[in-house]
PDB file of C-alpha atoms in Angstrom:
ATOM      1  CA  MET S 124      97.035  41.250 209.482  1.00 39.00           C
ATOM      2  CA  GLY S 125     100.284  40.713 207.588  1.00 42.00           C
ATOM      3  CA  LYS S 126     100.330  38.241 204.170  1.00 47.00           C
ATOM      4  CA  ARG S 127     101.871  35.473 206.161  1.00 43.00           C
ATOM      5  CA  ARG S 128      99.374  35.413 208.626  1.00 39.00           C
ATOM      6  CA  LEU S 129      96.481  35.568 206.388  1.00 40.00           C
ATOM      7  CA  LYS S 130      97.834  32.570 204.463  1.00 44.00           C
ATOM      8  CA  ASN S 131      98.516  30.595 207.712  1.00 41.00           C
ATOM      9  CA  GLN S 132      94.999  31.194 208.253  1.00 39.00           C
ATOM     10  CA  ARG S 133      93.617  29.953 204.802  1.00 44.00           C
ATOM     11  CA  LEU S 134      95.910  27.103 205.303  1.00 40.00           C
ATOM     12  CA  LEU S 135      94.637  26.025 208.789  1.00 40.00           C
ATOM     13  CA  ALA S 136      91.203  26.715 207.536  1.00 39.00           C
ATOM     14  CA  ALA S 137      91.625  23.836 204.864  1.00 44.00           C
ATOM     15  CA  GLY S 138      93.145  21.642 207.329  1.00 43.00           C
ATOM     16  CA  CYS S 139      89.763  20.341 208.710  1.00 43.00           C
ATOM     17  CA  LEU S 140      88.719  18.987 205.334  1.00 44.00           C
ATOM     18  CA  ILE S 141      91.139  16.107 204.940  1.00 38.00           C
ATOM     19  CA  ALA S 142      88.261  13.887 206.601  1.00 41.00           C
ATOM     20  CA  PHE S 143      85.529  14.064 203.901  1.00 37.00           C
ATOM     21  CA  GLY S 144      84.498  11.529 201.619  1.00 30.00           C
ATOM     22  CA  VAL S 145      81.871  11.062 198.641  1.00 25.00           C
ATOM     23  CA  GLY S 146      79.950  14.043 197.353  1.00 26.00           C
ATOM     24  CA  PHE S 147      76.751  14.168 195.918  1.00 29.00           C
ATOM     25  CA  PRO S 148      75.000  17.571 193.924  1.00 32.00           C
ATOM     26  CA  ILE S 149      73.716  20.050 196.413  1.00 36.00           C
ATOM     27  CA  HIS S 150      74.203  24.186 196.454  1.00 38.00           C
ATOM     28  CA  SER S 151      75.056  26.048 199.376  1.00 43.00           C
ATOM     29  CA  ALA S 152      71.414  28.230 198.688  1.00 41.00           C
ATOM     30  CA  GLU S 153      69.616  24.985 200.228  1.00 44.00           C
ATOM     31  CA  LEU S 154      71.152  25.634 203.525  1.00 47.00           C
ATOM     32  CA  SER S 155      71.014  29.065 203.198  1.00 43.00           C
ATOM     33  CA  ALA S 156      67.499  29.237 205.561  1.00 44.00           C
ATOM     34  CA  GLN S 157      69.912  27.319 208.302  1.00 51.00           C
ATOM     35  CA  GLN S 158      73.164  29.654 208.124  1.00 49.00           C
ATOM     36  CA  PRO S 159      73.996  31.391 211.482  1.00 51.00           C
ATOM     37  CA  GLN S 160      72.828  35.184 210.966  1.00 48.00           C
ATOM     38  CA  THR S 161      74.578  36.583 213.940  1.00 47.00           C
ATOM     39  CA  ALA S 162      78.693  37.425 214.501  1.00 47.00           C
ATOM     40  CA  ALA S 163      80.304  34.850 217.023  1.00 45.00           C
ATOM     41  CA  PRO S 164      79.717  35.963 219.951  1.00 46.00           C
ATOM     42  CA  ALA S 165      82.375  37.738 222.103  1.00 53.00           C
ATOM     43  CA  ALA S 166      81.732  35.324 225.274  1.00 61.00           C
ATOM     44  CA  VAL S 167      81.987  31.585 225.080  1.00 76.00           C
ATOM     45  CA  LYS S 168      79.034  30.285 225.611  1.00 88.00           C
ATOM     46  CA  GLN S 169      76.323  27.569 223.298  1.00 93.00           C
ATOM     47  CA  PRO S 170      74.955  28.973 220.270  1.00 94.00           C
ATOM     48  CA  PHE S 171      71.902  27.645 220.477  1.00 95.00           C
ATOM     49  CA  ASP S 172      69.653  25.982 223.185  1.00 95.00           C
ATOM     50  CA  PRO S 173      70.168  22.781 224.930  1.00 95.00           C
ATOM     51  CA  LEU S 174      68.891  19.847 222.786  1.00 95.00           C
ATOM     52  CA  PRO S 175      65.376  17.969 224.254  1.00 96.00           C
ATOM     53  CA  ALA S 176      66.582  14.307 225.308  1.00 96.00           C
ATOM     54  CA  GLU S 177      65.235  12.838 222.157  1.00 95.00           C
ATOM     55  CA  LYS S 178      67.302  15.049 219.805  1.00 95.00           C
ATOM     56  CA  GLN S 179      70.622  14.463 221.862  1.00 96.00           C
ATOM     57  CA  ALA S 180      70.180  10.677 222.274  1.00 96.00           C
ATOM     58  CA  GLU S 181      69.702  10.769 218.065  1.00 95.00           C
ATOM     59  CA  LEU S 182      72.937  12.757 217.566  1.00 95.00           C
ATOM     60  CA  ASP S 183      74.763  10.230 220.145  1.00 96.00           C
ATOM     61  CA  GLN S 184      73.985   7.418 218.025  1.00 95.00           C
ATOM     62  CA  ILE S 185      74.661   9.332 214.840  1.00 94.00           C
ATOM     63  CA  LEU S 186      78.242  10.416 216.185  1.00 92.00           C
ATOM     64  CA  LEU S 187      78.809   7.184 217.324  1.00 92.00           C
ATOM     65  CA  LYS S 188      78.255   5.297 214.160  1.00 91.00           C
ATOM     66  CA  TRP S 189      80.328   8.122 212.430  1.00 87.00           C
ATOM     67  CA  GLN S 190      83.161   6.903 214.688  1.00 86.00           C
ATOM     68  CA  GLU S 191      82.655   3.752 214.464  1.00 85.00           C
ATOM     69  CA  GLN S 192      82.940   4.458 210.354  1.00 81.00           C
ATOM     70  CA  SER S 193      85.741   6.523 210.447  1.00 78.00           C
ATOM     71  CA  GLN S 194      88.257   4.860 212.668  1.00 77.00           C
ATOM     72  CA  GLY S 195      88.437   2.088 209.908  1.00 78.00           C
ATOM     73  CA  THR S 196      89.740   4.477 207.649  1.00 78.00           C
ATOM     74  CA  ARG S 197      94.061   3.898 207.233  1.00 80.00           C
ATOM     75  CA  THR S 198      94.315   5.744 203.857  1.00 81.00           C
ATOM     76  CA  LEU S 199      92.081   8.100 201.572  1.00 81.00           C
ATOM     77  CA  GLU S 200      92.339   9.905 198.385  1.00 82.00           C
ATOM     78  CA  CYS S 201      89.506  11.327 196.632  1.00 84.00           C
ATOM     79  CA  LYS S 202      88.997  14.880 194.293  1.00 88.00           C
ATOM     80  CA  PHE S 203      87.292  17.947 195.669  1.00 90.00           C
ATOM     81  CA  GLU S 204      85.514  20.969 194.191  1.00 94.00           C
ATOM     82  CA  ARG S 205      85.087  23.945 196.400  1.00 94.00           C
ATOM     83  CA  TRP S 206      82.362  26.900 195.879  1.00 96.00           C
ATOM     84  CA  HIS S 207      83.876  30.223 197.532  1.00 95.00           C
ATOM     85  CA  TYR S 208      81.054  32.683 198.499  1.00 95.00           C
ATOM     86  CA  ASP S 209      81.801  36.463 199.553  1.00 94.00           C
ATOM     87  CA  LEU S 210      78.880  38.607 198.627  1.00 90.00           C
ATOM     88  CA  LEU S 211      81.603  41.876 198.674  1.00 88.00           C
ATOM     89  CA  ALA S 212      83.257  40.115 195.576  1.00 92.00           C
ATOM     90  CA  ALA S 213      80.460  38.656 193.445  1.00 94.00           C
ATOM     91  CA  PRO S 214      76.645  38.956 193.463  1.00 93.00           C
ATOM     92  CA  ALA S 215      73.981  36.999 195.878  1.00 90.00           C
ATOM     93  CA  GLY S 216      74.246  33.313 194.217  1.00 90.00           C
ATOM     94  CA  VAL S 217      77.048  33.724 192.343  1.00 96.00           C
ATOM     95  CA  HIS S 218      80.413  31.858 193.768  1.00 96.00           C
ATOM     96  CA  ALA S 219      83.456  34.662 193.809  1.00 96.00           C
ATOM     97  CA  HIS S 220      85.888  31.360 193.019  1.00 96.00           C
ATOM     98  CA  LYS S 221      85.524  27.835 191.845  1.00 96.00           C
ATOM     99  CA  ALA S 222      88.844  25.544 192.856  1.00 95.00           C
ATOM    100  CA  GLU S 223      89.094  21.661 191.666  1.00 96.00           C
ATOM    101  CA  GLY S 224      91.896  19.972 193.743  1.00 92.00           C
ATOM    102  CA  PHE S 225      92.990  16.107 195.692  1.00 89.00           C
ATOM    103  CA  VAL S 226      93.316  15.764 198.876  1.00 86.00           C
ATOM    104  CA  ALA S 227      94.934  12.152 200.395  1.00 84.00           C
ATOM    105  CA  TYR S 228      95.435  11.290 203.738  1.00 82.00           C
ATOM    106  CA  ALA S 229      97.253   8.412 205.521  1.00 82.00           C
ATOM    107  CA  LYS S 230      96.848   7.248 209.075  1.00 78.00           C
ATOM    108  CA  PRO S 231      97.634   9.501 211.674  1.00 75.00           C
ATOM    109  CA  ASP S 232      99.359  12.388 210.588  1.00 78.00           C
ATOM    110  CA  LYS S 233     100.179  11.960 206.958  1.00 83.00           C
ATOM    111  CA  GLY S 234      98.274  14.358 204.065  1.00 83.00           C
ATOM    112  CA  VAL S 235      98.306  16.286 200.973  1.00 87.00           C
ATOM    113  CA  PHE S 236      95.718  19.236 199.875  1.00 88.00           C
ATOM    114  CA  ARG S 237      96.218  20.577 196.491  1.00 91.00           C
ATOM    115  CA  VAL S 238      94.072  22.987 194.367  1.00 93.00           C
ATOM    116  CA  ASP S 239      94.678  22.222 190.493  1.00 94.00           C
ATOM    117  CA  ASN S 240      92.780  24.407 189.227  1.00 95.00           C
ATOM    118  CA  ILE S 241      90.737  27.681 190.137  1.00 95.00           C
ATOM    119  CA  LEU S 242      89.069  30.254 188.273  1.00 97.00           C
ATOM    120  CA  PHE S 243      87.929  33.716 189.536  1.00 97.00           C
ATOM    121  CA  TYR S 244      84.465  35.801 188.985  1.00 97.00           C
ATOM    122  CA  ASN S 245      85.347  38.297 186.092  1.00 95.00           C
ATOM    123  CA  GLY S 246      81.945  40.598 185.882  1.00 96.00           C
ATOM    124  CA  MET S 247      78.693  39.385 184.219  1.00 96.00           C
ATOM    125  CA  LYS S 248      78.111  39.482 180.308  1.00 95.00           C
ATOM    126  CA  ASP S 249      74.479  39.145 179.061  1.00 95.00           C
ATOM    127  CA  GLN S 250      73.278  38.390 182.664  1.00 93.00           C
ATOM    128  CA  LYS S 251      75.971  35.515 183.215  1.00 95.00           C
ATOM    129  CA  PRO S 252      78.629  35.339 184.937  1.00 96.00           C
ATOM    130  CA  GLN S 253      82.110  35.074 184.218  1.00 97.00           C
ATOM    131  CA  TYR S 254      85.255  33.398 185.172  1.00 97.00           C
ATOM    132  CA  GLY S 255      88.803  33.126 184.430  1.00 96.00           C
ATOM    133  CA  ALA S 256      92.593  32.032 185.435  1.00 94.00           C
ATOM    134  CA  ASP S 257      94.820  34.261 187.341  1.00 91.00           C
ATOM    135  CA  PRO S 258      98.585  32.991 186.802  1.00 86.00           C
ATOM    136  CA  THR S 259      99.280  34.681 190.457  1.00 84.00           C
ATOM    137  CA  LYS S 260      96.486  32.996 191.836  1.00 88.00           C
ATOM    138  CA  GLN S 261      97.244  29.016 191.959  1.00 87.00           C
ATOM    139  CA  GLY S 262      95.592  28.564 194.770  1.00 89.00           C
ATOM    140  CA  GLU S 263      96.931  26.147 198.267  1.00 90.00           C
ATOM    141  CA  TYR S 264      99.161  23.020 198.130  1.00 91.00           C
ATOM    142  CA  TRP S 265     100.449  21.853 201.271  1.00 86.00           C
ATOM    143  CA  VAL S 266     101.439  18.443 202.615  1.00 87.00           C
ATOM    144  CA  CYS S 267     101.660  17.388 206.526  1.00 85.00           C
ATOM    145  CA  ASN S 268     104.241  14.312 206.581  1.00 86.00           C
ATOM    146  CA  GLY S 269     103.964  14.068 210.441  1.00 84.00           C
ATOM    147  CA  THR S 270     106.737  16.035 211.619  1.00 87.00           C
ATOM    148  CA  GLU S 271     106.247  19.055 209.411  1.00 87.00           C
ATOM    149  CA  LEU S 272     103.500  21.375 207.507  1.00 87.00           C
ATOM    150  CA  ILE S 273     105.103  22.073 204.156  1.00 89.00           C
ATOM    151  CA  GLU S 274     103.323  25.178 202.386  1.00 90.00           C
ATOM    152  CA  TYR S 275     104.260  25.262 198.209  1.00 92.00           C
ATOM    153  CA  ASP S 276     103.550  28.576 196.880  1.00 92.00           C
ATOM    154  CA  ARG S 277     103.816  27.912 193.055  1.00 91.00           C
ATOM    155  CA  GLY S 278     103.267  31.456 191.865  1.00 88.00           C
ATOM    156  CA  GLU S 279     106.173  32.592 194.190  1.00 90.00           C
ATOM    157  CA  LYS S 280     108.265  29.380 193.801  1.00 91.00           C
ATOM    158  CA  LYS S 281     108.615  29.455 197.409  1.00 93.00           C
ATOM    159  CA  CYS S 282     108.669  26.590 199.764  1.00 93.00           C
ATOM    160  CA  THR S 283     107.297  27.295 203.682  1.00 92.00           C
ATOM    161  CA  VAL S 284     108.079  24.335 206.221  1.00 92.00           C
ATOM    162  CA  GLN S 285     106.720  24.566 209.515  1.00 89.00           C
ATOM    163  CA  THR S 286     108.106  22.389 211.995  1.00 89.00           C
ATOM    164  CA  LEU S 287     104.951  20.700 214.481  1.00 85.00           C
ATOM    165  CA  PRO S 288     105.895  20.373 218.124  1.00 84.00           C
ATOM    166  CA  GLU S 289     106.083  16.959 219.544  1.00 81.00           C
ATOM    167  CA  ASN S 290     102.630  17.212 220.968  1.00 75.00           C
ATOM    168  CA  MET S 291     101.016  18.221 217.935  1.00 72.00           C
ATOM    169  CA  ARG S 292     102.457  14.638 215.915  1.00 73.00           C
ATOM    170  CA  GLY S 293     101.216  11.276 215.590  1.00 70.00           C
ATOM    171  CA  GLN S 294      97.251  10.625 216.792  1.00 59.00           C
ATOM    172  CA  GLN S 295      97.885  14.118 218.400  1.00 58.00           C
ATOM    173  CA  ILE S 296      97.622  15.744 214.725  1.00 57.00           C
ATOM    174  CA  PHE S 297      93.708  15.972 215.815  1.00 52.00           C
ATOM    175  CA  ASN S 298      94.869  18.843 218.030  1.00 52.00           C
ATOM    176  CA  SER S 299      96.720  20.283 215.410  1.00 46.00           C
ATOM    177  CA  PRO S 300      96.191  22.458 211.978  1.00 38.00           C
ATOM    178  CA  LEU S 301      95.044  18.895 210.495  1.00 39.00           C
ATOM    179  CA  PRO S 302      92.478  17.873 212.326  1.00 41.00           C
ATOM    180  CA  PHE S 303      91.287  14.598 210.635  1.00 38.00           C
ATOM    181  CA  VAL S 304      88.080  13.381 211.814  1.00 44.00           C
ATOM    182  CA  PHE S 305      88.972   9.613 210.025  1.00 50.00           C
ATOM    183  CA  ASN S 306      89.875   8.712 213.720  1.00 59.00           C
ATOM    184  CA  LEU S 307      86.728  10.989 215.062  1.00 72.00           C
ATOM    185  CA  ASP S 308      86.706  10.083 218.701  1.00 79.00           C
ATOM    186  CA  ALA S 309      82.694  11.344 219.516  1.00 86.00           C
ATOM    187  CA  ALA S 310      83.307  12.082 223.483  1.00 88.00           C
ATOM    188  CA  GLU S 311      86.133  14.287 222.110  1.00 83.00           C
ATOM    189  CA  ILE S 312      84.294  16.092 219.494  1.00 84.00           C
ATOM    190  CA  LYS S 313      81.644  16.554 221.890  1.00 89.00           C
ATOM    191  CA  GLN S 314      84.112  18.277 224.481  1.00 88.00           C
ATOM    192  CA  ARG S 315      85.049  20.586 221.413  1.00 86.00           C
ATOM    193  CA  TYR S 316      82.204  21.475 219.812  1.00 91.00           C
ATOM    194  CA  TRP S 317      78.593  22.116 220.521  1.00 94.00           C
ATOM    195  CA  ILE S 318      77.169  19.644 217.852  1.00 95.00           C
ATOM    196  CA  ARG S 319      73.047  19.359 216.773  1.00 96.00           C
ATOM    197  CA  THR S 320      71.373  18.219 213.951  1.00 95.00           C
ATOM    198  CA  LEU S 321      69.356  20.148 211.391  1.00 95.00           C
ATOM    199  CA  LYS S 322      66.868  19.258 208.487  1.00 93.00           C
ATOM    200  CA  SER S 323      69.413  18.057 205.821  1.00 91.00           C
ATOM    201  CA  PRO S 324      68.433  18.624 202.367  1.00 85.00           C
ATOM    202  CA  LYS S 325      68.550  15.220 200.993  1.00 88.00           C
ATOM    203  CA  PRO S 326      66.302  12.053 202.272  1.00 91.00           C
ATOM    204  CA  ASN S 327      68.403   9.409 204.063  1.00 92.00           C
ATOM    205  CA  THR S 328      71.166  11.944 204.811  1.00 94.00           C
ATOM    206  CA  PHE S 329      72.095  13.408 208.257  1.00 94.00           C
ATOM    207  CA  LEU S 330      72.940  17.472 208.573  1.00 94.00           C
ATOM    208  CA  ILE S 331      75.325  17.900 211.531  1.00 93.00           C
ATOM    209  CA  GLU S 332      76.244  21.488 212.816  1.00 94.00           C
ATOM    210  CA  ALA S 333      79.440  22.252 214.844  1.00 91.00           C
ATOM    211  CA  TRP S 334      80.166  25.524 216.462  1.00 93.00           C
ATOM    212  CA  PRO S 335      83.851  25.312 217.879  1.00 90.00           C
ATOM    213  CA  LYS S 336      84.349  26.065 221.440  1.00 91.00           C
ATOM    214  CA  ARG S 337      88.078  26.632 221.488  1.00 87.00           C
ATOM    215  CA  GLN S 338      89.507  29.778 220.507  1.00 86.00           C
ATOM    216  CA  GLU S 339      92.310  28.396 218.205  1.00 78.00           C
ATOM    217  CA  ASP S 340      89.062  26.698 216.402  1.00 81.00           C
ATOM    218  CA  ARG S 341      87.173  29.767 216.559  1.00 86.00           C
ATOM    219  CA  ALA S 342      90.129  31.576 214.618  1.00 83.00           C
ATOM    220  CA  GLN S 343      89.507  29.479 211.846  1.00 82.00           C
ATOM    221  CA  TYR S 344      85.872  28.972 211.552  1.00 86.00           C
ATOM    222  CA  LYS S 345      82.666  30.513 212.673  1.00 91.00           C
ATOM    223  CA  THR S 346      80.905  26.886 212.573  1.00 91.00           C
ATOM    224  CA  VAL S 347      80.756  23.805 210.169  1.00 89.00           C
ATOM    225  CA  GLN S 348      77.806  21.927 208.472  1.00 91.00           C
ATOM    226  CA  VAL S 349      78.332  18.162 207.352  1.00 89.00           C
ATOM    227  CA  VAL S 350      76.055  15.934 205.301  1.00 89.00           C
ATOM    228  CA  LEU S 351      76.975  12.122 206.334  1.00 88.00           C
ATOM    229  CA  ASN S 352      75.528   9.470 203.797  1.00 87.00           C
ATOM    230  CA  GLN S 353      73.465   6.449 204.982  1.00 88.00           C
ATOM    231  CA  GLN S 354      76.698   5.029 205.854  1.00 85.00           C
ATOM    232  CA  PHE S 355      78.099   7.493 207.623  1.00 85.00           C
ATOM    233  CA  GLU S 356      80.684   8.934 205.651  1.00 81.00           C
ATOM    234  CA  PRO S 357      80.806  12.744 204.957  1.00 79.00           C
ATOM    235  CA  GLU S 358      79.771  13.785 201.758  1.00 84.00           C
ATOM    236  CA  VAL S 359      79.430  17.436 201.979  1.00 87.00           C
ATOM    237  CA  LEU S 360      81.089  20.413 203.872  1.00 87.00           C
ATOM    238  CA  ILE S 361      80.073  23.797 204.388  1.00 90.00           C
ATOM    239  CA  MET S 362      82.794  26.233 206.158  1.00 89.00           C
ATOM    240  CA  TYR S 363      81.319  29.983 207.444  1.00 92.00           C
ATOM    241  CA  ALA S 364      84.394  32.264 208.066  1.00 90.00           C
ATOM    242  CA  PRO S 365      85.276  32.799 211.680  1.00 90.00           C
ATOM    243  CA  ASN S 366      83.796  36.892 211.442  1.00 90.00           C
ATOM    244  CA  PHE S 367      80.772  35.357 209.128  1.00 91.00           C
ATOM    245  CA  HIS S 368      77.481  37.589 209.314  1.00 88.00           C
ATOM    246  CA  ALA S 369      74.470  37.205 206.776  1.00 84.00           C
ATOM    247  CA  LYS S 370      74.753  40.992 205.873  1.00 83.00           C
ATOM    248  CA  LEU S 371      78.033  42.444 206.823  1.00 83.00           C
ATOM    249  CA  ALA S 372      80.176  39.347 205.753  1.00 85.00           C
ATOM    250  CA  PRO S 373      79.058  36.775 204.111  1.00 89.00           C
ATOM    251  CA  GLN S 374      81.504  34.749 203.495  1.00 93.00           C
ATOM    252  CA  TRP S 375      81.984  31.128 203.437  1.00 93.00           C
ATOM    253  CA  ASP S 376      83.200  27.903 201.424  1.00 92.00           C
ATOM    254  CA  HIS S 377      81.091  24.906 200.152  1.00 93.00           C
ATOM    255  CA  TYR S 378      83.099  21.719 199.039  1.00 90.00           C
ATOM    256  CA  GLN S 379      82.071  18.486 197.742  1.00 88.00           C
ATOM    257  CA  PHE S 380      84.028  15.292 197.034  1.00 82.00           C
ATOM    258  CA  SER S 381      84.149  12.569 194.339  1.00 83.00           C
ATOM    259  CA  ASN S 382      85.963   9.272 193.007  1.00 84.00           C
ATOM    260  CA  VAL S 383      86.880   8.488 196.793  1.00 78.00           C
ATOM    261  CA  LYS S 384      89.076   5.548 197.101  1.00 81.00           C
ATOM    262  CA  ARG S 385      89.260   4.401 201.017  1.00 80.00           C
ATOM    263  CA  ASN S 386      92.084   1.802 202.289  1.00 80.00           C
ATOM    264  CA  ALA S 387      92.590   1.549 198.367  1.00 74.00           C
ATOM    265  CA  LEU S 388      96.509   1.932 198.591  1.00 56.00           C
ATOM    266  CA  THR S 389      98.420  -1.468 199.428  1.00 55.00           C
ATOM    267  CA  ALA S 390      98.698   0.556 202.919  1.00 52.00           C
ATOM    268  CA  THR S 391     102.538   0.676 203.483  1.00 63.00           C
ATOM    269  CA  LEU S 392     103.568   4.193 204.374  1.00 65.00           C
ATOM    270  CA  ARG S 393     106.493   4.105 202.678  1.00 69.00           C
ATOM    271  CA  GLN S 394     104.269   3.613 198.880  1.00 71.00           C
ATOM    272  CA  PHE S 395     102.117   6.665 200.303  1.00 69.00           C
ATOM    273  CA  MET S 396     105.144   9.347 200.987  1.00 70.00           C
ATOM    274  CA  GLY S 397     106.496   8.312 197.637  1.00 73.00           C
ATOM    275  CA  ASN S 398     103.212   8.399 195.717  1.00 74.00           C
ATOM    276  CA  PHE S 399     101.771  11.693 197.443  1.00 76.00           C
ATOM    277  CA  ILE S 400     104.750  13.586 199.408  1.00 79.00           C
ATOM    278  CA  PRO S 401     107.111  15.193 197.588  1.00 81.00           C
ATOM    279  CA  LYS S 402     110.691  14.649 198.948  1.00 78.00           C
ATOM    280  CA  LYS S 403     111.441  18.425 198.751  1.00 82.00           C
ATOM    281  CA  PRO S 404     110.843  20.968 196.116  1.00 86.00           C
ATOM    282  CA  PRO S 405     112.255  21.914 192.712  1.00 87.00           C
ATOM    283  CA  SER S 406     115.626  23.190 193.262  1.00 88.00           C
ATOM    284  CA  ASP S 407     115.221  26.649 191.841  1.00 92.00           C
ATOM    285  CA  TRP S 408     112.976  27.242 194.592  1.00 93.00           C
ATOM    286  CA  GLU S 409     113.320  29.244 197.999  1.00 94.00           C
ATOM    287  CA  VAL S 410     112.997  27.332 201.257  1.00 93.00           C
ATOM    288  CA  VAL S 411     112.068  28.807 204.496  1.00 94.00           C
ATOM    289  CA  ARG S 412     112.030  27.231 207.763  1.00 92.00           C
ATOM    290  CA  GLU S 413     110.130  28.023 210.670  1.00 90.00           C
ATOM    291  CA  ASN S 414     108.478  26.839 213.812  1.00 85.00           C
ATOM    292  CA  PHE S 415     104.615  26.336 213.462  1.00 79.00           C
ATOM    293  CA  VAL S 416     102.592  29.193 215.282  1.00 70.00           C
ATOM    294  CA  PRO S 417      99.306  28.076 216.917  1.00 62.00           C
ATOM    295  CA  PRO S 418      96.436  29.840 215.146  1.00 53.00           C
ATOM    296  CA  GLN S 419      95.459  31.547 218.580  1.00 48.00           C
ATOM    297  CA  ILE S 420      99.285  32.561 218.858  1.00 48.00           C
ATOM    298  CA  ALA S 421      99.148  34.219 214.999  1.00 47.00           C
ATOM    299  CA  ASN S 422      96.253  36.049 215.551  1.00 47.00           C
ATOM    300  CA  GLN S 423      97.152  38.102 218.205  1.00 50.00           C
ATOM    301  CA  PRO S 424      97.233  41.865 217.437  1.00 47.00           C
ATOM    302  CA  ASN S 425     100.856  42.090 218.790  1.00 48.00           C
ATOM    303  CA  GLY S 426     101.896  38.898 219.462  1.00 45.00           C
ATOM    304  CA  GLY S 427     102.787  35.534 218.110  1.00 43.00           C
ATOM    305  CA  GLU S 428     105.193  36.946 214.686  1.00 45.00           C
ATOM    306  CA  GLN S 429     106.844  34.183 213.998  1.00 44.00           C
ATOM    307  CA  GLN S 430     110.565  34.843 212.642  1.00 47.00           C
ATOM    308  CA  PRO S 431     111.349  32.554 209.939  1.00 42.00           C
ATOM    309  CA  ALA S 432     114.799  31.219 209.493  1.00 43.00           C
ATOM    310  CA  ALA S 433     117.097  32.885 206.964  1.00 45.00           C
ATOM    311  CA  PRO S 434     115.896  31.738 203.345  1.00 43.00           C
ATOM    312  CA  ARG S 435     118.301  29.164 201.685  1.00 45.00           C
ATOM    313  CA  ARG S 436     118.071  26.562 198.946  1.00 46.00           C
ATOM    314  CA  GLU S 437     118.113  22.882 199.102  1.00 52.00           C
TER     315      GLU S 437
END
């Protein structure tokens, strides 16, 4: 898989974060006993037994309350912390890198995801993990303006603009690289995922586990765990890599959120665009324009290679 495909897959995986709100201190190890232990099956089938009737009824009520809460969101801003775990890159219980950043959203299809600081594992000293910055790796920064998905590579001073097809705009952004669950539809969620509740690590919260049914979602992540608070707002997200295996490929991301401002803007789209979405990159950046390639195509071994337009400066 080429460099561009890897960056695109990472970008798409990040897209599912935009929906999530306030965080509370919780470590991935607290959920370790509930982590999936086997590789994703080749055939599309439910990864766990059907829920008993009472458990299904409880889950349905949680989803409906989550839907009611999320569909009231017009705008949202928050900061996030992300711990990336990879036992092939750092010892068990030690994150391979930590990122801090910013998320903003405006209904139905405007969004920003930006990493501001990122520190990488540099080995152990006096039995303590050491971390440092890498000037060649500055983390993800992308925006969606409703018609385009724009990635800013600050290290290479390069801006890649992917045009979204008409069927992925507006309310249909749910089926695009930015599946905003601000406007969560309980029925559609159940069509798209196998869902169950697990025992939450914190009292008075709900732990939801979702396994994607669709290939384009499975290409981005194997499973997702979300912790909802008493107000049914997502607080913590743990996303497992598409090929996650506890021993062979132990990779996952742990997110939590802070300084959440929901519906805090004066709510004009012009204001949101002006505050969070740059009109254009700096004049000395390279700009590449291309059509968006869905992940199920981009990940095919011999297909989906996108031929971008010749780079030009704006």
